[in-house]
Amino acid sequence: MDHDEARTRILDAAEKLFYDRGIQSVGMDELRTTAGVSLKRLYQCFPAKHDLVEASLRRRDTRWRTALTAYVTEHAATPEARPLAVFDWLHDWFTAPDFRGCAFINSFGELGATSDGVARVAREHKHALLSYLTDLARGARAPEPTAMGGQLALLVDGAITTAAITGNPSAARQARTAAAALLAAARTATAPGGNRRKP
């Protein structure tokens, strides 16, 4: 087994175990056994547990955002439909049997106060998501895309957290309805004859 294969197997095991049970409850011996590598090889790939935690979160960030972007691109026929397609993707994710909420919120809640690395990766993920949602809002011709992106991000995180706690995937549908109302209200306010306040 070469270094790259071992690293991939370790990251696969870490991501699943950390997401399913939390970071602190998973030890390096269990990770080694699950990955099928020696403890020596594990520490060659990741000298400390925090290195593995941060690497697994970064890989998850890339995969998660790639999957979201691909779904939105494939399922939204127009730029105006893309912000709402985000919530359709969330609903599909919420119905998956291994759904445990947001790995970044979970890891931040568990270690954010004591691990600068975990806090940094979680913030970077949320910033990247906010930037993506802002771009979608701009493409959908929202009059204030930065503000709209922030509102969509709050709806996304609220839906994820609610679905994780309640076990009810309909949180995505409810958030979608709220997002549609926000987008429609923003367009109405800036349309000719709209009632947008002047500064």
PDB file of C-alpha atoms in Angstrom:
ATOM      1  CA  MET A   1       0.000   0.000   0.000  1.00  0.00           C
ATOM      2  CA  ASP A   2       1.583   3.301  -1.068  1.00  0.00           C
ATOM      3  CA  HIS A   3       1.350   6.611   0.781  1.00  0.00           C
ATOM      4  CA  ASP A   4      -1.488   8.045  -1.332  1.00  0.00           C
ATOM      5  CA  GLU A   5      -3.650   4.948  -0.947  1.00  0.00           C
ATOM      6  CA  ALA A   6      -3.058   4.852   2.796  1.00  0.00           C
ATOM      7  CA  ARG A   7      -3.888   8.542   3.092  1.00  0.00           C
ATOM      8  CA  THR A   8      -7.130   8.089   1.175  1.00  0.00           C
ATOM      9  CA  ARG A   9      -8.167   5.118   3.313  1.00  0.00           C
ATOM     10  CA  ILE A  10      -7.412   7.020   6.497  1.00  0.00           C
ATOM     11  CA  LEU A  11      -9.397  10.050   5.335  1.00  0.00           C
ATOM     12  CA  ASP A  12     -12.335   7.840   4.311  1.00  0.00           C
ATOM     13  CA  ALA A  13     -12.398   6.239   7.741  1.00  0.00           C
ATOM     14  CA  ALA A  14     -11.937   9.519   9.589  1.00  0.00           C
ATOM     15  CA  GLU A  15     -14.625  11.371   7.725  1.00  0.00           C
ATOM     16  CA  LYS A  16     -17.208   8.670   8.331  1.00  0.00           C
ATOM     17  CA  LEU A  17     -16.348   8.092  11.989  1.00  0.00           C
ATOM     18  CA  PHE A  18     -16.060  11.783  12.863  1.00  0.00           C
ATOM     19  CA  TYR A  19     -19.357  12.596  11.138  1.00  0.00           C
ATOM     20  CA  ASP A  20     -21.222   9.643  12.642  1.00  0.00           C
ATOM     21  CA  ARG A  21     -19.982   9.915  16.227  1.00  0.00           C
ATOM     22  CA  GLY A  22     -18.067  13.138  16.731  1.00  0.00           C
ATOM     23  CA  ILE A  23     -14.358  13.847  16.740  1.00  0.00           C
ATOM     24  CA  GLN A  24     -13.410  13.412  20.380  1.00  0.00           C
ATOM     25  CA  SER A  25     -15.047   9.998  20.732  1.00  0.00           C
ATOM     26  CA  VAL A  26     -12.909   8.485  17.955  1.00  0.00           C
ATOM     27  CA  GLY A  27      -9.360   7.447  18.831  1.00  0.00           C
ATOM     28  CA  MET A  28      -6.385   6.902  16.586  1.00  0.00           C
ATOM     29  CA  ASP A  29      -6.401   3.135  17.226  1.00  0.00           C
ATOM     30  CA  GLU A  30      -9.968   2.880  15.954  1.00  0.00           C
ATOM     31  CA  LEU A  31      -9.096   4.994  12.936  1.00  0.00           C
ATOM     32  CA  ARG A  32      -6.118   2.752  12.191  1.00  0.00           C
ATOM     33  CA  THR A  33      -8.234  -0.393  12.440  1.00  0.00           C
ATOM     34  CA  THR A  34     -11.068   0.986  10.319  1.00  0.00           C
ATOM     35  CA  ALA A  35      -8.675   2.239   7.654  1.00  0.00           C
ATOM     36  CA  GLY A  36      -6.718  -1.006   7.647  1.00  0.00           C
ATOM     37  CA  VAL A  37      -3.330   0.625   8.069  1.00  0.00           C
ATOM     38  CA  SER A  38      -0.603   0.360  10.664  1.00  0.00           C
ATOM     39  CA  LEU A  39      -0.366   2.923  13.427  1.00  0.00           C
ATOM     40  CA  LYS A  40       3.058   3.842  12.079  1.00  0.00           C
ATOM     41  CA  ARG A  41       1.619   4.530   8.634  1.00  0.00           C
ATOM     42  CA  LEU A  42      -1.239   6.537  10.159  1.00  0.00           C
ATOM     43  CA  TYR A  43       1.200   8.843  11.925  1.00  0.00           C
ATOM     44  CA  GLN A  44       3.376   9.080   8.825  1.00  0.00           C
ATOM     45  CA  CYS A  45       0.365  10.436   6.930  1.00  0.00           C
ATOM     46  CA  PHE A  46      -0.994  12.540   9.792  1.00  0.00           C
ATOM     47  CA  PRO A  47       1.493  13.297  12.583  1.00  0.00           C
ATOM     48  CA  ALA A  48      -1.260  14.495  14.947  1.00  0.00           C
ATOM     49  CA  LYS A  49      -4.985  13.961  15.220  1.00  0.00           C
ATOM     50  CA  HIS A  50      -5.717  17.625  14.557  1.00  0.00           C
ATOM     51  CA  ASP A  51      -3.943  17.284  11.196  1.00  0.00           C
ATOM     52  CA  LEU A  52      -6.315  14.467  10.276  1.00  0.00           C
ATOM     53  CA  VAL A  53      -9.370  16.342  11.526  1.00  0.00           C
ATOM     54  CA  GLU A  54      -8.557  19.428   9.463  1.00  0.00           C
ATOM     55  CA  ALA A  55      -7.693  17.405   6.355  1.00  0.00           C
ATOM     56  CA  SER A  56     -10.927  15.406   6.549  1.00  0.00           C
ATOM     57  CA  LEU A  57     -12.974  18.580   6.960  1.00  0.00           C
ATOM     58  CA  ARG A  58     -11.264  20.239   3.998  1.00  0.00           C
ATOM     59  CA  ARG A  59     -11.915  17.219   1.811  1.00  0.00           C
ATOM     60  CA  ARG A  60     -15.537  17.129   2.909  1.00  0.00           C
ATOM     61  CA  ASP A  61     -15.883  20.830   2.116  1.00  0.00           C
ATOM     62  CA  THR A  62     -14.644  20.274  -1.429  1.00  0.00           C
ATOM     63  CA  ARG A  63     -16.895  17.281  -2.042  1.00  0.00           C
ATOM     64  CA  TRP A  64     -19.967  18.869  -0.428  1.00  0.00           C
ATOM     65  CA  ARG A  65     -19.750  22.114  -2.375  1.00  0.00           C
ATOM     66  CA  THR A  66     -18.940  20.296  -5.614  1.00  0.00           C
ATOM     67  CA  ALA A  67     -22.021  18.096  -5.234  1.00  0.00           C
ATOM     68  CA  LEU A  68     -24.218  21.101  -4.453  1.00  0.00           C
ATOM     69  CA  THR A  69     -22.944  23.087  -7.427  1.00  0.00           C
ATOM     70  CA  ALA A  70     -23.374  20.158  -9.807  1.00  0.00           C
ATOM     71  CA  TYR A  71     -26.957  19.589  -8.651  1.00  0.00           C
ATOM     72  CA  VAL A  72     -27.932  23.238  -8.995  1.00  0.00           C
ATOM     73  CA  THR A  73     -26.363  23.484 -12.447  1.00  0.00           C
ATOM     74  CA  GLU A  74     -28.118  20.330 -13.637  1.00  0.00           C
ATOM     75  CA  HIS A  75     -31.567  20.896 -12.129  1.00  0.00           C
ATOM     76  CA  ALA A  76     -32.111  24.649 -12.463  1.00  0.00           C
ATOM     77  CA  ALA A  77     -33.239  25.633 -15.941  1.00  0.00           C
ATOM     78  CA  THR A  78     -32.657  29.363 -15.422  1.00  0.00           C
ATOM     79  CA  PRO A  79     -30.434  31.557 -13.226  1.00  0.00           C
ATOM     80  CA  GLU A  80     -33.558  32.668 -11.367  1.00  0.00           C
ATOM     81  CA  ALA A  81     -34.269  29.055 -10.378  1.00  0.00           C
ATOM     82  CA  ARG A  82     -30.801  28.310  -9.045  1.00  0.00           C
ATOM     83  CA  PRO A  83     -31.134  29.722  -5.504  1.00  0.00           C
ATOM     84  CA  LEU A  84     -34.214  27.577  -4.913  1.00  0.00           C
ATOM     85  CA  ALA A  85     -32.529  24.468  -6.336  1.00  0.00           C
ATOM     86  CA  VAL A  86     -30.131  24.683  -3.391  1.00  0.00           C
ATOM     87  CA  PHE A  87     -32.990  23.752  -1.076  1.00  0.00           C
ATOM     88  CA  ASP A  88     -34.081  20.884  -3.311  1.00  0.00           C
ATOM     89  CA  TRP A  89     -30.570  19.465  -2.987  1.00  0.00           C
ATOM     90  CA  LEU A  90     -30.712  19.931   0.761  1.00  0.00           C
ATOM     91  CA  HIS A  91     -33.944  17.947   0.905  1.00  0.00           C
ATOM     92  CA  ASP A  92     -32.320  15.049  -0.935  1.00  0.00           C
ATOM     93  CA  TRP A  93     -29.375  15.182   1.458  1.00  0.00           C
ATOM     94  CA  PHE A  94     -31.617  15.320   4.519  1.00  0.00           C
ATOM     95  CA  THR A  95     -33.334  12.073   3.475  1.00  0.00           C
ATOM     96  CA  ALA A  96     -30.045  10.156   3.266  1.00  0.00           C
ATOM     97  CA  PRO A  97     -29.733   7.528   6.021  1.00  0.00           C
ATOM     98  CA  ASP A  98     -26.345   8.836   7.146  1.00  0.00           C
ATOM     99  CA  PHE A  99     -27.401  12.485   7.468  1.00  0.00           C
ATOM    100  CA  ARG A 100     -26.113  13.920  10.751  1.00  0.00           C
ATOM    101  CA  GLY A 101     -26.335  17.650  10.125  1.00  0.00           C
ATOM    102  CA  CYS A 102     -23.551  20.003   9.113  1.00  0.00           C
ATOM    103  CA  ALA A 103     -20.103  18.537   9.777  1.00  0.00           C
ATOM    104  CA  PHE A 104     -18.685  22.042  10.102  1.00  0.00           C
ATOM    105  CA  ILE A 105     -21.243  23.262  12.634  1.00  0.00           C
ATOM    106  CA  ASN A 106     -20.813  19.969  14.498  1.00  0.00           C
ATOM    107  CA  SER A 107     -17.022  20.202  14.579  1.00  0.00           C
ATOM    108  CA  PHE A 108     -17.085  23.876  15.520  1.00  0.00           C
ATOM    109  CA  GLY A 109     -19.480  23.147  18.374  1.00  0.00           C
ATOM    110  CA  GLU A 110     -17.267  20.325  19.566  1.00  0.00           C
ATOM    111  CA  LEU A 111     -13.798  21.850  19.164  1.00  0.00           C
ATOM    112  CA  GLY A 112     -14.110  25.412  17.876  1.00  0.00           C
ATOM    113  CA  ALA A 113     -13.288  26.948  21.245  1.00  0.00           C
ATOM    114  CA  THR A 114     -10.078  24.956  21.658  1.00  0.00           C
ATOM    115  CA  SER A 115      -8.868  24.306  18.103  1.00  0.00           C
ATOM    116  CA  ASP A 116      -7.962  27.254  15.919  1.00  0.00           C
ATOM    117  CA  GLY A 117      -7.601  24.878  12.968  1.00  0.00           C
ATOM    118  CA  VAL A 118     -11.105  23.472  13.248  1.00  0.00           C
ATOM    119  CA  ALA A 119     -12.563  26.940  13.741  1.00  0.00           C
ATOM    120  CA  ARG A 120     -10.688  28.220  10.693  1.00  0.00           C
ATOM    121  CA  VAL A 121     -11.823  25.368   8.433  1.00  0.00           C
ATOM    122  CA  ALA A 122     -15.435  25.767   9.579  1.00  0.00           C
ATOM    123  CA  ARG A 123     -15.360  29.506   8.907  1.00  0.00           C
ATOM    124  CA  GLU A 124     -13.769  29.006   5.509  1.00  0.00           C
ATOM    125  CA  HIS A 125     -16.508  26.535   4.558  1.00  0.00           C
ATOM    126  CA  LYS A 126     -19.268  28.917   5.604  1.00  0.00           C
ATOM    127  CA  HIS A 127     -17.577  31.815   3.824  1.00  0.00           C
ATOM    128  CA  ALA A 128     -17.309  29.764   0.623  1.00  0.00           C
ATOM    129  CA  LEU A 129     -20.968  28.789   0.878  1.00  0.00           C
ATOM    130  CA  LEU A 130     -21.955  32.421   1.435  1.00  0.00           C
ATOM    131  CA  SER A 131     -19.947  33.482  -1.617  1.00  0.00           C
ATOM    132  CA  TYR A 132     -21.651  30.829  -3.735  1.00  0.00           C
ATOM    133  CA  LEU A 133     -25.122  31.831  -2.564  1.00  0.00           C
ATOM    134  CA  THR A 134     -24.306  35.492  -3.191  1.00  0.00           C
ATOM    135  CA  ASP A 135     -23.240  34.617  -6.734  1.00  0.00           C
ATOM    136  CA  LEU A 136     -26.521  32.750  -7.235  1.00  0.00           C
ATOM    137  CA  ALA A 137     -28.454  35.752  -5.947  1.00  0.00           C
ATOM    138  CA  ARG A 138     -26.537  38.013  -8.332  1.00  0.00           C
ATOM    139  CA  GLY A 139     -27.283  35.662 -11.227  1.00  0.00           C
ATOM    140  CA  ALA A 140     -30.941  35.654 -10.243  1.00  0.00           C
ATOM    141  CA  ARG A 141     -30.869  39.474 -10.468  1.00  0.00           C
ATOM    142  CA  ALA A 142     -31.565  40.074  -6.818  1.00  0.00           C
ATOM    143  CA  PRO A 143     -31.249  43.849  -6.327  1.00  0.00           C
ATOM    144  CA  GLU A 144     -28.930  43.498  -3.324  1.00  0.00           C
ATOM    145  CA  PRO A 145     -27.136  40.191  -3.876  1.00  0.00           C
ATOM    146  CA  THR A 146     -24.844  40.487  -0.877  1.00  0.00           C
ATOM    147  CA  ALA A 147     -27.749  40.908   1.504  1.00  0.00           C
ATOM    148  CA  MET A 148     -29.739  38.204  -0.259  1.00  0.00           C
ATOM    149  CA  GLY A 149     -26.788  35.815  -0.130  1.00  0.00           C
ATOM    150  CA  GLY A 150     -26.586  36.309   3.622  1.00  0.00           C
ATOM    151  CA  GLN A 151     -30.293  35.656   4.046  1.00  0.00           C
ATOM    152  CA  LEU A 152     -30.086  32.497   1.948  1.00  0.00           C
ATOM    153  CA  ALA A 153     -27.107  31.310   3.991  1.00  0.00           C
ATOM    154  CA  LEU A 154     -29.112  31.720   7.195  1.00  0.00           C
ATOM    155  CA  LEU A 155     -31.954  29.710   5.688  1.00  0.00           C
ATOM    156  CA  VAL A 156     -29.553  26.978   4.585  1.00  0.00           C
ATOM    157  CA  ASP A 157     -27.910  26.648   8.002  1.00  0.00           C
ATOM    158  CA  GLY A 158     -31.264  26.849   9.764  1.00  0.00           C
ATOM    159  CA  ALA A 159     -32.698  24.109   7.585  1.00  0.00           C
ATOM    160  CA  ILE A 160     -29.672  21.843   8.105  1.00  0.00           C
ATOM    161  CA  THR A 161     -29.723  22.289  11.874  1.00  0.00           C
ATOM    162  CA  THR A 162     -33.487  21.841  12.148  1.00  0.00           C
ATOM    163  CA  ALA A 163     -33.450  18.696  10.024  1.00  0.00           C
ATOM    164  CA  ALA A 164     -30.584  17.235  12.043  1.00  0.00           C
ATOM    165  CA  ILE A 165     -32.276  17.866  15.389  1.00  0.00           C
ATOM    166  CA  THR A 166     -35.836  16.943  14.437  1.00  0.00           C
ATOM    167  CA  GLY A 167     -35.113  14.265  11.867  1.00  0.00           C
ATOM    168  CA  ASN A 168     -37.626  15.957   9.581  1.00  0.00           C
ATOM    169  CA  PRO A 169     -36.386  16.641   6.030  1.00  0.00           C
ATOM    170  CA  SER A 170     -39.304  19.009   5.406  1.00  0.00           C
ATOM    171  CA  ALA A 171     -37.160  21.757   6.913  1.00  0.00           C
ATOM    172  CA  ALA A 172     -35.650  22.098   3.440  1.00  0.00           C
ATOM    173  CA  ARG A 173     -39.081  22.656   1.892  1.00  0.00           C
ATOM    174  CA  GLN A 174     -39.961  25.251   4.509  1.00  0.00           C
ATOM    175  CA  ALA A 175     -36.685  27.082   3.933  1.00  0.00           C
ATOM    176  CA  ARG A 176     -37.287  26.930   0.175  1.00  0.00           C
ATOM    177  CA  THR A 177     -40.675  28.609   0.626  1.00  0.00           C
ATOM    178  CA  ALA A 178     -39.066  31.352   2.711  1.00  0.00           C
ATOM    179  CA  ALA A 179     -36.314  31.839   0.117  1.00  0.00           C
ATOM    180  CA  ALA A 180     -38.852  32.117  -2.691  1.00  0.00           C
ATOM    181  CA  ALA A 181     -40.744  34.756  -0.730  1.00  0.00           C
ATOM    182  CA  LEU A 182     -37.562  36.747  -0.085  1.00  0.00           C
ATOM    183  CA  LEU A 183     -36.544  36.665  -3.746  1.00  0.00           C
ATOM    184  CA  ALA A 184     -40.018  37.612  -4.932  1.00  0.00           C
ATOM    185  CA  ALA A 185     -40.277  40.475  -2.446  1.00  0.00           C
ATOM    186  CA  ALA A 186     -36.879  41.816  -3.485  1.00  0.00           C
ATOM    187  CA  ARG A 187     -37.831  41.788  -7.149  1.00  0.00           C
ATOM    188  CA  THR A 188     -41.179  43.425  -6.465  1.00  0.00           C
ATOM    189  CA  ALA A 189     -39.562  46.174  -4.406  1.00  0.00           C
ATOM    190  CA  THR A 190     -37.272  47.168  -7.260  1.00  0.00           C
ATOM    191  CA  ALA A 191     -39.707  46.715 -10.139  1.00  0.00           C
ATOM    192  CA  PRO A 192     -41.163  49.834 -11.810  1.00  0.00           C
ATOM    193  CA  GLY A 193     -43.859  51.096  -9.500  1.00  0.00           C
ATOM    194  CA  GLY A 194     -42.494  49.046  -6.611  1.00  0.00           C
ATOM    195  CA  ASN A 195     -42.496  50.357  -3.074  1.00  0.00           C
ATOM    196  CA  ARG A 196     -38.796  50.235  -2.332  1.00  0.00           C
ATOM    197  CA  ARG A 197     -37.778  53.004   0.029  1.00  0.00           C
ATOM    198  CA  LYS A 198     -35.446  55.631  -1.266  1.00  0.00           C
ATOM    199  CA  PRO A 199     -32.340  56.319   0.813  1.00  0.00           C
TER     200      PRO A 199
END
